[in-house]
Amino acid sequence: MTRLGMVIDTFRCIGCHTCAMACKLENNLPNNNWWNRVLTVGGEDMDTPGGIYPNLSKKYFTLGCQHCTNPACTRVCPVGATYKREEDGVVFQDYDKCIGCRMCMAACPYTGVRNFNWEEPQYYVGIQTGSGGAPTHKKHTVEKCTLCAHRLARGEEPACCQDSICPGRARYFGDFDDPSSKVSQLLARYGGEQLLSDMQTEPNIYYIDSRGAGKDLSIANAYKEALNKTAGSEAVVASH
Amino acid sequence: MLEDTPALESRALTRRGFLKTSALVAGALAAYGGTTLLSGCDQNSIVQMTSNDDTYANCICRVNCFGACRIKCTIREGKIVNFAPAPLLDPNYNRICLRGLTHFQRIYDPDRILYPLKRIEGTKRGTNEFEQITWDEAIELFSSKINEAAEKYGPQSLGIWGASGSLSTINGGGGTPSFMFRFCNFQGATNIQNSVDMAQSHGQSRVVGGNMSSGLGDLINSKYIVTWGYNATESTIHSWHLIADGIDAGAKLVVIDPTYTTLASKADKWFQVKPGTDVALALSLMNVIYSNNLHDVDFLTNYTCAPFLVKPDGTYLRMSDLGMPAQTIPAASPLSAPTVIDPIAVWDTATDAAVNSEDGLAKTPAIEGTFTVAGQKCKTAFSHLIDEFSKYDPEFASEIVGLTPMQIKELALICADGPVAHLSGYGNQAYSTGVTVGAALATLPAITGNYGYEGAQQGTHWKFFPGFNYMPTMFESLADAANMDMTKFHSAKTIPNMCLPDVLEKGTFGFLDSTTGTYKETDWSLKILWQYVGNPMSNTGGTNILKEKVFSKFDFVVTSDNTFTDTCLWSDLILPIPHYFEQAEVHASGEHGFIMYSEKALEPMGESKSDADILRALTPKVKEWKFDATANSGKGGYVWTGEYMAKFFTQTDDEYTQDILTSEYCANLNISVDSLKKNGCMYDGTNPGIPMKGADGRPTFLTETGKVMFYTEHPAPRVNWGQKFDIDFERLPRYKGSFEASSDDVDLRKKFKFVIMSERPRFRVHSSWWSAPWLRELEPEPIVKINPEDAKSLGINNHDYVKVSNDRGHAIAKAIYHAGIRQGTVVYPKGWQEHQHKDGHGWSDLVNPEPDLVGVNGNFMDVLANIELWKG
Amino acid sequence: MSDSVLSGASRASETANNQKTGILKGNKVVSATLGVAIVLTILGIGLWVFQLWGGMLNTNMRNLSSWGLYIILFMLFVGLSAGGLIISSIPKVTGLGDFGGINKIAIWTSITCTLLAVGFVVVDLGSPWKVWELFAYANFSSPLMWDIIALSLYLIISIIYLWATLRYEKGKLSNTGMRALSAIALVAACAVHTVTAWIFGLQISHEFWYTALLGPWFISSALLSGLALVLIVVFALSKLGYVQIKRENILKMTKLLGVFTAIDLYFFACDLLTSGFVGGESAAVVTMLTQGPLALFFWFEIAVGVAAMFIAFVPKFRRNGAIVFASCVSILAILCKRIQLLIGGFQIPNIDYWSTTTGPHSVEYLGVPGGSLSSLIYAPSLLELGVAFGVVALGVAILIIGLHLLPLKPLKK
């Protein structure tokens, strides 16, 4: 079995919205439509902390479709336009089938994860962005994160989890049913929280807090070693 | 008393209540001039493309966020459609951000300026009445203006003002040897220096010789990471993961900031200082360290000016005072000064005599004490410093800096427990006292020997590439430079932008008279302003003053840009420039230590021309002037040589680029235009590495003596025009209240109750991306973050519109309750254009354009104002 | 021809003729009403077309409040329809005697309401032309699918029931058959509204909806509102002279109205107490209803309920005018109930920060300030009101036309 999902490190997440923007770019989202949102856990407004000086705190959660193992939405779609894929666990959305009844939006406990195109999709700039293959958006249908299913088909990870795209290096993607995957290892090491776990949907997006627990410094160390070997005047040449 | 940041308790993330945020303030986005900012096209008219024949280009994003991200751009059917991080040599620096991902919205901005635009005859500046003209007409107009003014007032009547909108190499700005610099020098125009964010480095250079941070890759070796006025998680988001790596490796993060930033929320400790008081804090820390005997005597003795003897007149006691004549080595070239070798003396306690500090014979120099030498009472530099910081015991400093004495002591113990990485942002130097901030923060680590080894560093993270050859901006050819043929040498004078109101009113500026060595008020008429690679109307302080006392005094204002910034709106002629990805360039500014080649992804859109191409088009019509002392009935004047400036601009981009990369430094690293094109990304020799570690493994600094010079014998202003200043004050890191934010003027503080600080939000870089629609969806309108208690006392509810005003102007913004704002201050994200504010007045109105006479630096944080509910 | 044959034949046709209400004949008020209804229907259709073409952004529904007036009215009309049929079938099933032969009127009212309910679902759909998919791709785990099936079957059963009632009156259907059909109708009516309840009651995503009580509660609301509607229609027809109904039947129905109100309020009290007793977050639901943005609707419903019970149980209040008043406000009360349920479910989001932007797709853009509990997350736009009026007008038209053309008059005994 394959059970795709994400691990997001809230220690490293600084709520910068780069992942939200990567999703918007990759999926060529219409105006005012965001599949991946950044939530501030703190004060009332974005980027504000909670508490009173000196006891302040702030944390960020990024939120998209949770690709639940027991989704509330797939049960209720009368035409099966949203369904959980057998082969990888992605909760998919078929715009052609969607009749726009919005039952899935009422059934999903994760407020705001599902977006309805309330009008003909509008675009500020008239070009189709992304690496290619993102489905065309349709008026009066529901849409949401699909783990970039069109990229998965090419063996690529979702846009928001692309190598080095998160400035904090806070996002990991993989197969929870594979114990050797990065996401499984992270869960084993840090535990992990799920959102709204009492809703019994068994989401596959886990939030960890890796603060201070040590990190894989092998990349940083490897580079340091390489440089020590070539220290001095030799140029280190990059490969394209 | 603040101890640890409260642990983020593990909460049961059930149901509602775990997230208390509500949506952003409802925004009415004022699209400029009712343009297509929020409209666009529908699904049916969107260009559908297939991805089979995608091509790629690796381009460098060149804005002033220090990111220098290498971006893999996808080009599909002639359009740029996708962006992703492209690899650098060190994957730690592979990155992109939410702005980089929206470059296509700048490239295909429906309001992008694609053709030369001329302000319509009879209309006023600032009213957006432009008509499209051809390049020929634009060149004709601009060149004739330049020539007319040059004939009457000399070529210096053309003022060229660049900032940092594109940190490119031969185009754009940021201090590189660009085409525009060459033009400015060769034309003899006036270089209007964008005096921004330079105070800290001036102070720092006095002490350690330059900005010598080790880079963020070194943080994994630090025990403490102490940030000073550094909003890394907002202004340089790409740096955060390296700080997080440091924390993962065991470093504790200590944040010194008046505001509870996201970085503060990640910190082990946060110290909420009063704005503009960092120097007092640094001095108090030195006080505590010294009082507890935690100072590093060995380091102070051997690697700093601590033992250097200072005469009563404030200058160093040198061997020439002791009878050993100074040696003068003549200047190596007409462009350099002679070197005087006259070592400083120290007091050797072994022999009880003043001896040469540099001949290695002084075994035990005293770092404290006053000694009589040659009839004068000479005190050691360290004793001078002790005298200074002794005034700042924690109880005294507490009142100034807004921390408890306990907090100060705690921070001092941290600073003494190295290796400590002191990371400075630019927040704390944007006060009138910014120079001493740089000096003080560079001095503090020296007290504990926190320099010259892994994990220990101090500085900011913006670098100049050391390998540039600046000669091509001054000499007609490299051969001429090699020969130092001064007949082929051209240079322009520099006037800081902050001095423009004065210069334009008086018509003079103090330039150095090389014959007398003094500064002389020289007649100087500025008539034409050419603004490029920046947006001063928005980013320079004191907008109203800028309009009344600067822009209105120029007869003709030209701006090179491709979006209708505030500056463009106040221009007479706009010249369209390409987007970064439409011009191939070398890029070498950033913090990551790589020099890269930015490929050309697209052809320049419309009729846009790079700076270099604009000059190639312009210079055939710009006359060459030579000063003739006999002209003007013997008074001297400028005479046309009969030739045009184009003769100096015959090189191609690659030829010129290769010239400025022709240096020993580049040769050692095999850096050339060809190798850069081939390799894409190359090591630039600056990072990683411990810059203050010499070849012998011992700390070394880029100062005259190779040591930390916290005592500055002959302090100079950052820009000198003969102004008077308190020399003795500048000799050491000393504290004084700033113009406004930490002002000692009680009446001023009573009149204006709030310190108005700006932040550089992640939704823009200064004013770049001001109109990108996706970013405006996330950040729809100007806001100001205010402490809820302050707000309530003013009768301001969350999301009310407020008017922030002082004698220089006002700004309207939406108030946002933020419990992490220090009471008595507010923070506003900067970069909005005037028309995006409710009544057309923006933040820059409030900033004081008056320069501090030593720093001559933008005082962005040094603002006092009042806040009230906006009725409007 | 002999006299007796003629008179017999004319008697038969007279009977038949007498059964048609012929309501439009010579009645200006009714004709005018029909005329207005037709105009409003056409207007409504036009607005609906605009909604589809111009985009549902012209409604006030947004991602946070993704259902609105249409689904509120859908619930109301399913209830009205179920109620009507239950009222007419219970007497037959239980053999307790009917309410004076108003069965057929009740059934026709019920059929009209069913059609309106379907109509409201259709106008709420984003792509109504894809309705065929419901049959091609049916997902049988979906309560919405169940409801579509239930409604379809229910409509068919209602029509059969009406036809059967006519046959029965003519003596062409046996008592047993009638009783059996009545039982089926009764079950269908209960089922259809229970299934409608399950659209909400089975969703764990909204605390306010997720209760086992919702099924029975919808039935009680259906009985209450359906009966009230029947009372109004009967009074109206009685005023127009097309039916005569005995006072005792009116009183029977009125008392029943009171009983149903009591049951409904009882269910409400149980639910409120269950939410409120735990304190903590669940209590937010109670606050929202009693003091928050939905307080108006809540207290109106309670007040109406109490008033209705007084009118129902206190003999001196049981004047005709009062009864009509009680019926009208009872329907409004159930409407308030639907409003509370639907909007209330969305009013308390599970995750507060529901929107990335404050652009046109957000509730903020509609003037809902931050803080969901402080103001109503949804109120219908003019477009929605217009379309809704159009659908209701269609119902009025169908009702009148049916009353005119069909043999719905109570049989004269």
Short mmCIF file of N, CA and C in Angstrom, two decimals, chain A residues 57-131:
data_model
loop_
_atom_site.label_atom_id
_atom_site.label_comp_id
_atom_site.label_asym_id
_atom_site.label_seq_id
_atom_site.Cartn_x
_atom_site.Cartn_y
_atom_site.Cartn_z
N SER A 57 3.72 34.15 22.27
CA SER A 57 4.08 32.99 21.46
C SER A 57 3.46 33.12 20.09
N LYS A 58 4.08 32.46 19.15
CA LYS A 58 3.53 32.48 17.80
C LYS A 58 4.03 31.24 17.08
N LYS A 59 3.16 30.68 16.30
CA LYS A 59 3.52 29.47 15.57
C LYS A 59 2.73 29.52 14.26
N TYR A 60 3.23 28.84 13.27
CA TYR A 60 2.52 28.81 11.99
C TYR A 60 2.15 27.39 11.60
N PHE A 61 0.99 27.25 11.03
CA PHE A 61 0.61 25.98 10.42
C PHE A 61 0.26 26.25 8.97
N THR A 62 0.74 25.41 8.10
CA THR A 62 0.28 25.52 6.73
C THR A 62 -0.78 24.45 6.53
N LEU A 63 -1.80 24.82 5.80
CA LEU A 63 -2.98 23.96 5.74
C LEU A 63 -3.51 23.79 4.33
N GLY A 64 -3.57 22.57 3.92
CA GLY A 64 -4.22 22.24 2.65
C GLY A 64 -5.00 20.97 2.91
N CYS A 65 -5.42 20.33 1.85
CA CYS A 65 -6.15 19.08 2.00
C CYS A 65 -5.29 18.10 2.80
N GLN A 66 -5.92 17.41 3.72
CA GLN A 66 -5.17 16.52 4.59
C GLN A 66 -5.02 15.11 4.03
N HIS A 67 -5.65 14.86 2.89
CA HIS A 67 -5.56 13.54 2.24
C HIS A 67 -5.77 12.42 3.27
N CYS A 68 -6.89 12.53 3.94
CA CYS A 68 -7.20 11.65 5.05
C CYS A 68 -7.30 10.19 4.61
N THR A 69 -7.02 9.33 5.55
CA THR A 69 -7.22 7.90 5.29
C THR A 69 -8.70 7.57 5.35
N ASN A 70 -9.45 8.32 6.17
CA ASN A 70 -10.88 8.12 6.29
C ASN A 70 -11.59 9.44 5.95
N PRO A 71 -11.58 9.80 4.67
CA PRO A 71 -12.04 11.16 4.36
C PRO A 71 -13.54 11.31 4.55
N ALA A 72 -13.93 12.47 5.07
CA ALA A 72 -15.37 12.74 5.22
C ALA A 72 -15.96 13.15 3.88
N CYS A 73 -15.12 13.74 3.04
CA CYS A 73 -15.63 14.32 1.80
C CYS A 73 -15.98 13.27 0.75
N THR A 74 -15.15 12.22 0.63
CA THR A 74 -15.38 11.26 -0.46
C THR A 74 -16.66 10.46 -0.23
N ARG A 75 -17.01 10.32 1.03
CA ARG A 75 -18.24 9.60 1.33
C ARG A 75 -19.46 10.29 0.74
N VAL A 76 -19.45 11.61 0.80
CA VAL A 76 -20.69 12.36 0.57
C VAL A 76 -20.85 12.90 -0.84
N CYS A 77 -19.84 12.78 -1.67
CA CYS A 77 -19.99 13.33 -3.01
C CYS A 77 -20.98 12.47 -3.78
N PRO A 78 -22.10 13.03 -4.24
CA PRO A 78 -23.14 12.19 -4.85
C PRO A 78 -22.72 11.57 -6.17
N VAL A 79 -21.76 12.16 -6.85
CA VAL A 79 -21.37 11.63 -8.14
C VAL A 79 -19.95 11.07 -8.15
N GLY A 80 -19.35 10.99 -6.99
CA GLY A 80 -18.00 10.43 -6.94
C GLY A 80 -16.96 11.29 -7.64
N ALA A 81 -17.17 12.60 -7.65
CA ALA A 81 -16.17 13.47 -8.28
C ALA A 81 -14.94 13.61 -7.41
N THR A 82 -15.10 13.42 -6.11
CA THR A 82 -13.93 13.39 -5.24
C THR A 82 -13.83 11.98 -4.66
N TYR A 83 -12.65 11.44 -4.74
CA TYR A 83 -12.47 10.07 -4.31
C TYR A 83 -11.02 9.84 -3.91
N LYS A 84 -10.82 8.83 -3.09
CA LYS A 84 -9.46 8.53 -2.64
C LYS A 84 -8.86 7.50 -3.57
N ARG A 85 -7.71 7.84 -4.14
CA ARG A 85 -7.12 6.93 -5.12
C ARG A 85 -6.50 5.74 -4.41
N GLU A 86 -6.80 4.59 -4.97
CA GLU A 86 -6.29 3.33 -4.40
C GLU A 86 -4.78 3.29 -4.41
N GLU A 87 -4.21 3.73 -5.54
CA GLU A 87 -2.79 3.45 -5.74
C GLU A 87 -1.88 4.29 -4.86
N ASP A 88 -2.32 5.47 -4.46
CA ASP A 88 -1.40 6.28 -3.66
C ASP A 88 -2.07 7.04 -2.52
N GLY A 89 -3.37 6.93 -2.40
CA GLY A 89 -4.02 7.59 -1.27
C GLY A 89 -4.36 9.04 -1.48
N VAL A 90 -4.05 9.57 -2.65
CA VAL A 90 -4.39 10.97 -2.91
C VAL A 90 -5.91 11.12 -2.94
N VAL A 91 -6.43 12.11 -2.24
CA VAL A 91 -7.86 12.41 -2.37
C VAL A 91 -7.99 13.34 -3.56
N PHE A 92 -8.50 12.81 -4.61
CA PHE A 92 -8.47 13.49 -5.89
C PHE A 92 -9.76 14.23 -6.16
N GLN A 93 -9.71 15.13 -7.12
CA GLN A 93 -10.87 15.95 -7.45
C GLN A 93 -11.04 15.96 -8.97
N ASP A 94 -12.18 15.49 -9.43
CA ASP A 94 -12.44 15.43 -10.87
C ASP A 94 -13.36 16.59 -11.25
N TYR A 95 -12.79 17.62 -11.90
CA TYR A 95 -13.59 18.81 -12.19
C TYR A 95 -14.71 18.51 -13.19
N ASP A 96 -14.46 17.55 -14.06
CA ASP A 96 -15.48 17.27 -15.08
C ASP A 96 -16.73 16.69 -14.46
N LYS A 97 -16.54 15.86 -13.43
CA LYS A 97 -17.70 15.23 -12.82
C LYS A 97 -18.41 16.13 -11.82
N CYS A 98 -17.69 17.04 -11.25
CA CYS A 98 -18.24 17.84 -10.16
C CYS A 98 -19.48 18.60 -10.63
N ILE A 99 -20.58 18.44 -9.90
CA ILE A 99 -21.81 19.15 -10.28
C ILE A 99 -21.99 20.43 -9.47
N GLY A 100 -21.04 20.69 -8.59
CA GLY A 100 -21.09 21.93 -7.84
C GLY A 100 -22.12 21.95 -6.73
N CYS A 101 -22.40 20.81 -6.12
CA CYS A 101 -23.38 20.78 -5.04
C CYS A 101 -22.78 21.21 -3.71
N ARG A 102 -21.45 21.15 -3.61
CA ARG A 102 -20.71 21.64 -2.44
C ARG A 102 -20.98 20.85 -1.17
N MET A 103 -21.41 19.62 -1.36
CA MET A 103 -21.61 18.76 -0.19
C MET A 103 -20.26 18.45 0.46
N CYS A 104 -19.25 18.25 -0.35
CA CYS A 104 -17.93 17.94 0.18
C CYS A 104 -17.42 19.08 1.05
N MET A 105 -17.74 20.30 0.68
CA MET A 105 -17.29 21.45 1.47
C MET A 105 -17.95 21.47 2.83
N ALA A 106 -19.20 21.01 2.88
CA ALA A 106 -19.90 20.97 4.16
C ALA A 106 -19.39 19.81 5.01
N ALA A 107 -18.95 18.74 4.33
CA ALA A 107 -18.55 17.56 5.08
C ALA A 107 -17.12 17.62 5.61
N CYS A 108 -16.26 18.35 4.93
CA CYS A 108 -14.85 18.38 5.34
C CYS A 108 -14.70 19.22 6.59
N PRO A 109 -14.12 18.66 7.65
CA PRO A 109 -13.96 19.44 8.88
C PRO A 109 -12.87 20.51 8.79
N TYR A 110 -11.98 20.40 7.83
CA TYR A 110 -10.85 21.32 7.76
C TYR A 110 -11.27 22.58 7.02
N THR A 111 -11.78 23.51 7.78
CA THR A 111 -12.37 24.72 7.21
C THR A 111 -11.47 25.36 6.16
N GLY A 112 -12.02 25.61 5.02
CA GLY A 112 -11.32 26.41 4.03
C GLY A 112 -10.41 25.64 3.10
N VAL A 113 -10.26 24.33 3.34
CA VAL A 113 -9.35 23.56 2.51
C VAL A 113 -9.90 23.37 1.10
N ARG A 114 -11.19 23.29 1.04
CA ARG A 114 -11.84 23.14 -0.28
C ARG A 114 -12.29 24.49 -0.77
N ASN A 115 -11.99 24.76 -2.04
CA ASN A 115 -12.34 26.04 -2.64
C ASN A 115 -13.36 25.82 -3.74
N PHE A 116 -14.35 26.70 -3.79
CA PHE A 116 -15.32 26.63 -4.88
C PHE A 116 -15.03 27.78 -5.83
N ASN A 117 -15.05 27.50 -7.12
CA ASN A 117 -14.88 28.58 -8.09
C ASN A 117 -16.20 29.28 -8.26
N TRP A 118 -16.39 30.34 -7.51
CA TRP A 118 -17.67 31.04 -7.50
C TRP A 118 -17.92 31.83 -8.77
N GLU A 119 -16.90 31.93 -9.59
CA GLU A 119 -17.09 32.63 -10.87
C GLU A 119 -16.17 31.97 -11.89
N GLU A 120 -16.29 32.42 -13.11
CA GLU A 120 -15.37 31.96 -14.13
C GLU A 120 -13.97 32.28 -13.66
N PRO A 121 -13.08 31.28 -13.61
CA PRO A 121 -11.74 31.56 -13.10
C PRO A 121 -11.07 32.73 -13.83
N GLN A 122 -10.58 33.67 -13.02
CA GLN A 122 -9.94 34.86 -13.57
C GLN A 122 -8.45 34.78 -13.33
N TYR A 123 -7.70 35.38 -14.21
CA TYR A 123 -6.23 35.37 -14.08
C TYR A 123 -5.69 36.76 -14.37
N TYR A 124 -4.84 37.25 -13.50
CA TYR A 124 -4.27 38.58 -13.71
C TYR A 124 -3.43 38.60 -14.98
N VAL A 125 -2.68 37.54 -15.19
CA VAL A 125 -1.80 37.50 -16.34
C VAL A 125 -2.21 36.29 -17.17
N GLY A 126 -2.41 36.49 -18.43
CA GLY A 126 -3.04 35.42 -19.22
C GLY A 126 -2.17 34.29 -19.67
N ILE A 127 -1.34 33.75 -18.79
CA ILE A 127 -0.57 32.58 -19.20
C ILE A 127 -0.77 31.47 -18.18
N GLN A 128 -0.63 30.26 -18.65
CA GLN A 128 -0.82 29.10 -17.80
C GLN A 128 0.52 28.75 -17.16
N THR A 129 0.61 28.88 -15.85
CA THR A 129 1.90 28.71 -15.20
C THR A 129 2.08 27.30 -14.65
N GLY A 130 3.28 27.02 -14.24
CA GLY A 130 3.56 25.72 -13.63
C GLY A 130 4.41 24.85 -14.52
N SER A 131 4.77 23.68 -13.97
CA SER A 131 5.65 22.81 -14.74
C SER A 131 4.91 22.09 -15.84
#
